Amino acid sequence: MKDNNVIELSAIRTTCQSCGLYQLCLPMGLDQGDMDKLDKVIKRQRKIERGDHLYRMRESFTTVYALRSGSVKTYSTIENGQEQVTGFHLPGELLGLNAVSTKFHTDSAIALETSSVCEIPFDRLENLSHEIPSMHHHLLHVMSEEIQHDHCQLMMIAKMPAEARLARFLLSLSYHFSQRGFSSTKFNLSMSRNDIANLLGLAVETVSRLFSHFQDEGLLTVERKSIEIHDMDGLMNVTTKCASHPLPGKSPSSDSLS
Amino acid sequence: MKDNNVIELSAIRTTCQSCGLYQLCLPMGLDQGDMDKLDKVIKRQRKIERGDHLYRMRESFTTVYALRSGSVKTYSTIENGQEQVTGFHLPGELLGLNAVSTKFHTDSAIALETSSVCEIPFDRLENLSHEIPSMHHHLLHVMSEEIQHDHCQLMMIAKMPAEARLARFLLSLSYHFSQRGFSSTKFNLSMSRNDIANLLGLAVETVSRLFSHFQDEGLLTVERKSIEIHDMDGLMNVTTKCASHPLPGKSPSSDSLS
DNA sequence: CGAAGCGTTGAGTGCTTTCAATAGTTGTGG
DNA sequence: CCACAACTATTGAAAGCACTCAACGCTTCG
């Protein structure tokens, strides 16, 4: 907390190069010199507790956050006070970049559990990306990914029935956990049912019912925050049950599932 | 069609500097030198007919498109052949950038009417943005805007009832038309009811019925593709009728509208 | 002029929501 | 340590919004 700058900097330098997440949150192919430049730009490493905000809607945009550990929820607040969850974020993700155009944040980011982030002043990051072409490309890359993700999300809410949305959400979580070296079948949800329902455009009760359904079907076991997936293929089948033009050969077991 | 390169280039050079859209699709504050560099990068100006594709999903990503006139629909196709419209685009918009991360397009872009676009090879645009900081910033800006727009869209589909979605869609169109110097109250829809319904996550019939409702309410006049908005405030009220926590003072006229 | 495509309208169904009650969990203070 | 409050999650029943199915009218085009 009260370290002086020298200690901070050296600690961070170690961090970026040794951080197991650098493949996720930083552009690859940086040489030693570039890595040093990047390290110098990163302000400090902050620890945040559950419920702490990384940034809030309408605050001026100065900093980009790289999530190191824990998980973060981003959400927007609408005129009438309603909240729209726009995403859950796991270690390695870059947060805040979507405020580039407005210069102030249009969403808020709140920690779902004890987490730690690296703070990167955006103006310095932008200057750095003038020197390092691959860094520039990486910023575009990250934003492009977010757009694609949002389009998927859009498609899901617009076209898929409730059960397919929740199944897809769980599979997505599973995939992202496995990518980070955790179990793809057994994990804990750091977000509430309310947050899940909000993200998926559903009512809390619907989510709760669907969890129970899935459990009854033997697809998974759920107990509060703890999830264990038993039948990955079965879950995937649920996500594809939203075919509008039913093919000639309909899956025979779909009746027993629905 | 058969012009040689010299004629093409000079024609384009004139275009970028004199184009009435440069404030929308190009970064502001470019000096003469930068403008020349940009002009040299733009490959040519292509005219496309209704139904022509700018690019298709899965095609390799090489080019960014700046829409000069007309309108374009972007959409993704899902496993089962379903289509998800992700947006309608008006002159001044930059298309294709969301493919940066994958190197191939994850959506398709099709002209809704006779349109013209400027083609910009992405690798050259990226090189250019290494030389021109404001160009780099502009690319981030454009993508940031798209993310914010997608989040709005997400919120709309997740939280708003059908009538609010259509009202919001019409108001958005109206706004964008007025920004481009067209009437904000009287315009033509270049997209089909099907496309509108798809974008808004609704059934075609619902959209059709809502148009009729709105007309019955005196909010607008609609005849095929032609729209004339009579009561802008009324439309805005429709979009805010999705308050979950009804405030003490409820709007008195809401009963007659719903 | 007939066919095809798009748009409108009606009737009935169904998925999801809302309302409501209960149970489990967490946190606090006596 | 327990009791109470506040919050989160689950479950049931009823209602509603939007969808599906279906028919018809209008427009476009060969």
XYZ file of C-alpha atoms (C1' of nucleotides) in Angstrom:
576
model
C 0.000 0.000 0.000
C 2.693 2.418 1.021
C 5.514 1.154 -1.124
C 7.542 3.752 -2.879
C 7.718 3.916 -6.623
C 10.961 2.039 -7.038
C 9.678 -1.012 -5.313
C 6.395 -0.820 -7.178
C 8.052 -0.663 -10.556
C 10.402 -3.531 -10.021
C 7.615 -5.671 -8.716
C 5.547 -4.911 -11.760
C 8.347 -5.558 -14.149
C 8.609 -9.003 -12.767
C 4.899 -9.365 -13.043
C 4.365 -8.647 -16.711
C 7.079 -10.952 -17.936
C 6.321 -13.756 -15.569
C 2.576 -13.338 -15.512
C 0.876 -16.499 -16.672
C -1.711 -14.374 -18.391
C 0.504 -12.443 -20.744
C -0.649 -14.543 -23.661
C -4.199 -13.520 -22.935
C -4.022 -9.874 -22.028
C -0.884 -8.683 -23.777
C 0.133 -8.830 -27.374
C 2.440 -11.678 -28.162
C 5.731 -11.265 -29.874
C 6.973 -8.368 -27.796
C 10.723 -8.345 -27.493
C 12.556 -7.521 -24.296
C 12.678 -3.822 -25.087
C 8.985 -3.586 -25.796
C 8.214 -5.540 -22.687
C 10.195 -3.090 -20.627
C 8.379 -0.177 -22.182
C 5.083 -1.802 -21.356
C 6.106 -2.491 -17.798
C 6.975 1.135 -17.318
C 3.538 2.185 -18.475
C 1.624 0.006 -16.107
C 0.831 2.125 -13.121
C 0.404 -0.396 -10.375
C -1.290 -3.558 -9.416
C -4.423 -3.050 -7.451
C -6.325 -5.498 -5.333
C -10.063 -5.076 -5.204
C -12.657 -6.647 -2.978
C -16.039 -8.044 -3.880
C -18.375 -5.159 -4.621
C -15.610 -2.663 -5.385
C -15.889 -0.791 -8.631
C -13.067 -0.645 -11.154
C -14.843 2.240 -12.759
C -18.345 3.606 -12.897
C -20.552 4.793 -15.718
C -20.058 8.476 -16.569
C -16.637 8.633 -14.916
C -13.973 10.036 -17.165
C -11.992 7.411 -19.007
C -8.323 7.458 -18.166
C -7.351 3.908 -17.456
C -7.566 0.471 -18.989
C -7.661 -2.489 -16.638
C -6.132 -5.895 -17.173
C -7.779 -8.443 -14.956
C -5.178 -10.627 -13.254
C -7.291 -12.741 -10.956
C -10.880 -12.985 -9.820
C -13.855 -11.959 -11.900
C -15.596 -8.761 -12.841
C -19.084 -7.876 -14.009
C -19.682 -5.028 -16.438
C -23.094 -3.418 -16.653
C -24.868 -0.320 -17.876
C -27.574 1.569 -16.063
C -30.497 2.834 -18.057
C -32.608 5.947 -17.638
C -35.214 4.283 -15.452
C -32.608 2.809 -13.154
C -32.700 -0.618 -14.698
C -29.444 -2.443 -15.024
C -28.162 -4.358 -18.015
C -25.318 -6.764 -17.439
C -23.092 -6.724 -20.503
C -20.583 -9.341 -19.514
C -18.615 -11.332 -16.976
C -14.870 -11.133 -17.233
C -12.141 -13.556 -16.282
C -8.396 -13.126 -15.789
C -6.549 -11.983 -18.886
C -9.298 -9.713 -20.146
C -8.837 -6.019 -20.849
C -11.550 -3.773 -19.457
C -12.557 -0.203 -20.176
C -11.488 0.105 -23.793
C -15.029 0.617 -25.010
C -14.959 4.119 -23.528
C -12.452 5.342 -26.102
C -15.018 7.099 -28.234
C -16.866 8.939 -25.480
C -13.937 9.709 -23.170
C -16.147 8.685 -20.290
C -17.296 5.266 -19.268
C -20.638 4.100 -20.591
C -20.665 1.080 -18.344
C -19.539 0.159 -14.845
C -17.214 -2.623 -13.772
C -17.605 -4.254 -10.386
C -15.667 -7.108 -8.810
C -17.658 -10.274 -8.228
C -15.033 -11.572 -5.833
C -11.639 -10.558 -4.516
C -9.688 -9.745 -7.640
C -6.560 -8.005 -8.792
C -5.997 -5.818 -11.809
C -3.180 -4.012 -13.538
C -3.942 -0.388 -14.320
C -2.730 1.072 -17.577
C -3.162 4.786 -18.284
C -4.796 4.871 -21.677
C -2.934 7.864 -23.036
C 0.354 6.195 -22.284
C -0.881 2.939 -23.748
C -1.858 4.767 -26.884
C 1.535 6.471 -27.099
C 3.178 3.135 -26.609
C 1.167 1.631 -29.430
C 2.556 4.317 -31.719
C 5.973 2.888 -31.042
C 4.985 -0.750 -31.054
C 2.896 -1.729 -34.081
C 1.912 -5.078 -32.640
C 0.529 -3.300 -29.600
C -1.632 -1.147 -31.792
C -2.875 -4.198 -33.602
C -3.575 -5.903 -30.328
C -5.868 -3.123 -29.154
C -7.861 -3.432 -32.346
C -7.807 -7.180 -31.897
C -9.250 -6.981 -28.408
C -12.021 -4.620 -29.454
C -12.818 -6.696 -32.502
C -13.206 -9.723 -30.272
C -15.562 -7.836 -28.044
C -17.711 -6.824 -30.991
C -17.886 -10.391 -32.183
C -18.764 -11.541 -28.715
C -21.518 -8.959 -28.470
C -22.940 -10.072 -31.802
C -23.071 -13.632 -30.510
C -24.793 -12.413 -27.386
C -27.259 -10.466 -29.490
C -28.050 -13.484 -31.603
C -28.508 -15.576 -28.521
C -30.981 -13.269 -26.831
C -32.852 -12.547 -30.035
C -33.228 -16.075 -31.299
C -32.662 -18.685 -28.645
C -35.180 -19.960 -26.126
C -34.375 -19.620 -22.442
C -32.943 -23.090 -21.928
C -30.581 -22.716 -24.872
C -29.336 -19.407 -23.510
C -28.469 -20.802 -20.111
C -26.864 -23.895 -21.621
C -24.784 -21.745 -23.913
C -23.792 -19.542 -21.006
C -22.599 -22.519 -18.997
C -20.688 -23.956 -21.932
C -19.063 -20.613 -22.508
C -18.003 -20.417 -18.884
C -16.720 -23.961 -19.062
C -14.671 -23.163 -22.128
C -13.145 -20.056 -20.641
C -12.262 -21.871 -17.430
C -10.575 -24.679 -19.333
C -8.646 -22.101 -21.359
C -7.277 -20.784 -18.100
C -6.257 -24.163 -16.832
C -9.247 -24.850 -14.620
C -11.659 -27.719 -14.801
C -14.170 -27.427 -17.615
C -16.712 -29.575 -15.813
C -16.582 -28.411 -12.227
C -16.485 -24.774 -11.217
C -18.057 -22.121 -9.069
C -20.235 -19.295 -10.291
C -19.006 -16.009 -8.943
C -22.131 -14.202 -10.087
C -25.625 -14.316 -8.657
C -28.655 -15.841 -10.364
C -29.883 -12.314 -10.799
C -26.788 -11.351 -12.774
C -27.029 -14.443 -14.961
C -30.695 -13.785 -15.652
C -29.929 -10.176 -16.445
C -27.168 -11.032 -18.883
C -29.362 -13.571 -20.654
C -32.426 -11.356 -20.772
C -34.453 -13.640 -18.518
C -36.231 -13.487 -15.185
C -34.406 -14.806 -12.132
C -37.093 -17.396 -11.608
C -36.615 -18.730 -15.116
C -32.911 -19.228 -14.539
C -33.566 -20.968 -11.277
C -36.133 -23.255 -12.886
C -33.795 -24.078 -15.752
C -31.001 -25.047 -13.379
C -33.425 -27.417 -11.730
C -34.543 -28.743 -15.114
C -30.991 -29.376 -16.219
C -30.320 -31.180 -12.973
C -33.423 -33.312 -13.379
C -32.278 -34.239 -16.878
C -28.978 -35.358 -15.441
C -27.054 -32.791 -17.438
C -25.410 -31.275 -14.390
C -25.423 -30.911 -10.647
C -25.994 -27.497 -9.186
C -25.853 -26.407 -5.582
C -25.829 -22.687 -4.956
C -22.749 -21.425 -6.719
C -21.255 -24.800 -7.403
C -21.721 -26.355 -10.842
C -20.673 -29.732 -12.083
C -21.411 -30.611 -15.683
C -22.080 -34.289 -16.290
C -23.182 -34.321 -19.902
C -21.394 -31.772 -22.049
C -22.892 -33.129 -25.268
C -26.332 -33.026 -23.759
C -25.872 -29.353 -22.917
C -24.702 -28.662 -26.443
C -27.808 -30.354 -27.789
C -29.898 -27.993 -25.721
C -28.260 -25.012 -27.390
C -29.076 -26.301 -30.859
C -32.703 -27.019 -30.122
C -33.647 -23.656 -31.485
C -33.725 -24.678 -35.155
C -36.496 -22.829 -36.907
C -36.414 -25.025 -39.976
C -36.517 -28.474 -38.415
C -34.446 -30.823 -40.496
C -35.952 -34.051 -41.891
C -34.209 -36.189 -39.311
C -35.348 -34.860 -35.981
C -33.446 -35.935 -32.919
C -35.447 -38.801 -31.430
C -34.597 -38.103 -27.814
C -35.626 -34.468 -27.858
C -39.103 -35.261 -26.606
C -37.878 -36.724 -23.379
C -35.709 -33.693 -22.811
C -38.237 -30.961 -23.246
C -15.606 0.330 -64.893
C -12.700 0.294 -67.307
C -10.878 3.415 -66.196
C -7.154 3.094 -65.838
C -5.431 3.660 -62.547
C -4.460 7.253 -63.128
C -7.966 8.393 -63.657
C -9.200 6.371 -60.711
C -6.670 7.815 -58.329
C -7.254 11.384 -59.230
C -10.958 10.914 -58.977
C -10.554 9.475 -55.516
C -8.224 12.154 -54.330
C -10.885 14.644 -55.152
C -13.377 12.513 -53.367
C -11.814 12.207 -49.934
C -11.172 15.900 -49.529
C -14.443 17.043 -50.967
C -16.575 14.216 -49.667
C -19.344 15.532 -47.483
C -18.926 12.539 -45.257
C -15.345 12.988 -44.236
C -16.380 14.201 -40.825
C -18.210 10.967 -40.275
C -15.983 8.293 -41.718
C -12.546 9.839 -41.480
C -10.625 11.202 -38.540
C -10.797 14.928 -38.261
C -7.770 17.083 -38.088
C -5.824 15.505 -40.900
C -3.525 17.967 -42.610
C -3.000 18.105 -46.345
C -0.138 15.638 -46.215
C -2.060 13.085 -44.221
C -5.048 13.493 -46.470
C -2.898 12.732 -49.477
C -1.505 9.646 -47.801
C -4.994 8.475 -47.064
C -6.152 9.098 -50.596
C -3.323 7.000 -51.928
C -4.351 4.107 -49.722
C -7.944 4.021 -50.827
C -8.144 1.502 -53.580
C -11.144 2.699 -55.509
C -14.735 3.664 -55.261
C -17.110 0.869 -55.983
C -20.759 1.017 -56.836
C -22.884 -1.842 -55.612
C -26.434 -2.779 -56.453
C -29.177 -3.932 -54.142
C -28.437 -7.470 -53.049
C -24.714 -7.277 -53.761
C -22.416 -8.340 -50.980
C -19.580 -6.171 -49.764
C -18.161 -9.220 -48.071
C -19.406 -12.530 -46.837
C -18.971 -14.443 -43.645
C -15.869 -16.636 -43.615
C -14.206 -14.697 -46.410
C -10.713 -13.581 -45.578
C -10.536 -10.068 -44.210
C -8.475 -7.753 -46.364
C -10.532 -4.627 -46.818
C -12.394 -2.064 -44.801
C -15.340 -0.351 -46.450
C -16.463 3.230 -46.003
C -20.068 3.632 -47.021
C -20.525 6.708 -49.203
C -24.160 6.438 -50.201
C -27.015 4.028 -49.870
C -27.445 1.591 -47.016
C -26.050 -1.751 -46.004
C -27.223 -4.564 -43.787
C -24.795 -6.662 -41.766
C -25.795 -10.088 -40.564
C -24.388 -13.347 -39.264
C -25.514 -16.801 -40.203
C -25.771 -19.403 -37.514
C -25.180 -23.148 -37.614
C -28.769 -24.046 -38.392
C -28.979 -21.552 -41.215
C -30.757 -18.901 -39.212
C -29.803 -15.331 -39.841
C -29.156 -12.620 -37.291
C -29.181 -9.050 -38.504
C -26.589 -7.124 -36.519
C -27.126 -3.686 -37.956
C -28.162 -1.303 -40.688
C -25.534 1.118 -41.892
C -25.783 4.564 -43.405
C -23.288 6.716 -45.307
C -20.203 7.606 -43.316
C -19.939 4.304 -41.515
C -16.898 2.069 -41.618
C -17.627 -1.611 -42.222
C -15.602 -4.763 -41.752
C -13.368 -3.720 -38.880
C -14.808 -6.284 -36.526
C -12.956 -8.995 -38.462
C -9.571 -7.781 -37.218
C -9.214 -10.467 -34.590
C -10.176 -13.458 -36.716
C -8.656 -12.394 -40.027
C -11.830 -13.603 -41.713
C -15.266 -12.050 -41.665
C -17.669 -13.263 -39.040
C -20.565 -11.455 -40.608
C -21.792 -10.558 -44.081
C -22.581 -7.140 -45.511
C -25.204 -6.742 -48.216
C -26.482 -3.610 -49.935
C -30.092 -2.748 -49.225
C -30.186 -0.402 -52.200
C -27.842 0.965 -54.826
C -24.887 2.169 -52.809
C -21.290 3.187 -53.184
C -18.334 2.443 -50.977
C -14.688 3.301 -50.719
C -12.436 0.303 -50.302
C -9.458 0.561 -47.991
C -6.964 -2.301 -47.759
C -6.665 -2.964 -44.073
C -2.944 -3.656 -43.995
C -2.279 -0.336 -45.643
C -4.714 1.411 -43.343
C -2.913 -0.096 -40.393
C 0.448 0.995 -41.721
C -0.939 4.432 -42.278
C -2.168 4.608 -38.727
C 1.378 3.975 -37.551
C 2.310 7.215 -39.237
C -0.770 9.175 -38.286
C -1.626 8.943 -34.583
C -5.063 10.455 -35.047
C -5.871 7.762 -37.569
C -4.963 5.103 -35.087
C -7.137 6.748 -32.489
C -9.959 6.982 -34.965
C -9.958 3.249 -35.594
C -10.227 2.627 -31.883
C -12.916 5.268 -31.732
C -15.003 3.616 -34.424
C -14.769 0.208 -32.797
C -15.528 1.646 -29.395
C -18.663 3.211 -30.815
C -19.726 -0.080 -32.261
C -19.296 -1.805 -28.923
C -21.380 0.836 -27.226
C -24.022 0.535 -29.889
C -24.112 -3.223 -29.476
C -24.526 -2.851 -25.734
C -27.501 -0.572 -26.330
C -28.941 -3.109 -28.718
C -28.391 -5.847 -26.160
C -30.149 -3.864 -23.497
C -33.016 -3.150 -25.818
C -33.652 -6.733 -26.780
C -33.135 -8.019 -23.267
C -35.303 -5.525 -21.429
C -37.707 -3.673 -23.672
C -41.104 -4.857 -24.840
C -41.740 -5.136 -28.562
C -43.357 -1.729 -29.022
C -40.496 0.047 -27.275
C -37.987 -1.708 -29.488
C -39.641 -0.634 -32.690
C -40.136 2.895 -31.438
C -36.519 3.091 -30.454
C -35.480 1.737 -33.820
C -37.480 4.387 -35.636
C -36.125 7.162 -33.442
C -32.619 5.933 -34.042
C -33.183 5.970 -37.782
C -34.696 9.408 -37.541
C -31.687 10.674 -35.622
C -29.182 9.249 -38.034
C -31.043 10.662 -41.007
C -31.146 14.108 -39.453
C -27.425 13.867 -38.722
C -26.885 13.322 -42.417
C -28.981 16.266 -43.428
C -32.180 14.426 -44.239
C -35.576 14.895 -42.719
C -35.926 13.420 -39.275
C -39.664 12.963 -39.643
C -40.153 11.669 -43.150
C -38.014 8.965 -44.683
C -38.030 5.667 -46.487
C -37.050 2.343 -44.987
C -34.543 0.595 -47.191
C -34.889 -2.638 -45.248
C -37.725 -5.131 -45.249
C -40.048 -5.821 -42.316
C -38.289 -9.124 -42.043
C -34.945 -7.429 -41.516
C -36.361 -5.054 -38.943
C -37.998 -7.894 -37.067
C -34.782 -9.859 -37.183
C -32.690 -7.001 -35.839
C -35.126 -6.385 -33.015
C -35.545 -10.029 -32.103
C -39.219 -10.069 -33.057
C -41.499 -11.890 -35.481
C -42.381 -10.162 -38.744
C -46.039 -10.185 -37.826
C -45.312 -8.380 -34.591
C -43.506 -5.601 -36.398
C -46.333 -5.270 -38.882
C -48.889 -5.103 -36.110
C -46.877 -2.507 -34.217
C -46.645 -0.283 -37.265
C -50.401 -0.434 -37.494
C -50.745 0.255 -33.777
C -48.488 3.280 -33.996
C -50.481 4.543 -36.926
C -53.757 4.047 -35.063
C -52.330 6.002 -32.155
C -51.531 8.838 -34.503
C -47.820 8.574 -33.805
C -46.895 8.114 -37.442
C -48.066 7.292 -40.924
C -46.671 4.226 -42.593
C -47.201 2.982 -46.116
C -44.947 0.200 -47.289
C -41.454 1.619 -47.000
C -42.503 5.188 -46.390
C -42.558 6.515 -42.835
C -43.701 9.851 -41.543
C -43.418 10.527 -37.853
C -46.099 12.827 -36.468
C -45.461 12.648 -32.748
C -41.809 12.346 -31.852
C -42.471 12.789 -28.133
C -45.170 10.181 -28.271
C -42.721 7.719 -29.767
C -40.207 8.538 -27.088
C -42.809 7.866 -24.433
C -43.307 4.438 -25.926
C -39.639 3.657 -25.457
C -39.747 4.553 -21.789
C -42.776 2.485 -20.979
C -40.552 -0.342 -19.915
C -39.921 0.898 -16.379
C -39.837 -2.031 -14.005
C -40.062 0.108 -10.892
C -42.998 2.363 -11.737
C -42.399 5.746 -10.226
C -45.001 7.386 -7.952
C -46.207 9.684 -10.709
C -47.294 7.385 -13.453
C -47.947 8.874 -16.855
C -51.700 9.407 -17.051
C -52.061 8.795 -20.756
C -50.306 5.471 -20.761
C -53.546 3.531 -20.517
C -54.925 4.868 -23.733
C -51.721 4.032 -25.528
C -51.328 0.427 -24.521
C -52.192 -12.104 -66.378
C -50.360 -15.417 -63.224
C -46.673 -16.368 -60.033
C -43.803 -15.049 -56.452
C -42.583 -12.190 -52.741
C -43.708 -8.988 -49.183
C -46.820 -7.148 -45.920
C -51.069 -7.181 -43.144
C -54.482 -9.103 -40.153
C -56.837 -12.680 -37.222
C -57.100 -16.623 -33.981
C -55.042 -19.741 -30.889
C -51.059 -21.470 -28.470
C -47.120 -21.374 -25.599
C -43.072 -19.751 -23.451
C -41.692 -16.694 -20.143
C -43.012 -13.446 -16.820
C -45.216 -11.790 -12.799
C -47.068 -12.542 -8.393
C -46.659 -14.976 -4.217
C -45.001 -17.973 -0.762
C -41.293 -20.714 1.179
C -36.636 -22.063 2.239
C -31.930 -21.451 2.616
C -27.923 -18.248 3.479
C -25.452 -14.442 5.367
C -24.551 -10.921 8.574
C -25.305 -8.483 12.840
C -26.097 -7.526 17.501
C -27.739 -8.801 21.923
C -24.146 -18.659 20.604
C -28.369 -17.737 19.035
C -32.028 -14.877 17.146
C -33.527 -11.715 13.911
C -33.233 -9.251 9.645
C -31.997 -8.933 4.961
C -30.874 -11.042 0.999
C -30.702 -14.836 -2.385
C -32.653 -18.796 -4.364
C -36.324 -22.081 -5.283
C -40.924 -23.522 -6.456
C -45.912 -23.052 -7.735
C -49.879 -20.878 -10.048
C -51.830 -17.643 -13.039
C -51.506 -14.137 -16.577
C -49.680 -11.942 -20.640
C -46.917 -10.842 -24.469
C -45.231 -12.338 -28.518
C -45.094 -16.334 -31.568
C -46.915 -19.677 -34.782
C -50.177 -20.919 -38.032
C -53.122 -19.426 -41.610
C -55.437 -16.656 -44.890
C -55.710 -12.648 -47.581
C -54.327 -8.315 -50.061
C -50.936 -5.745 -52.453
C -46.921 -5.128 -55.365
C -43.547 -6.551 -58.676
C -41.947 -8.895 -62.495
C -41.602 -12.120 -66.207
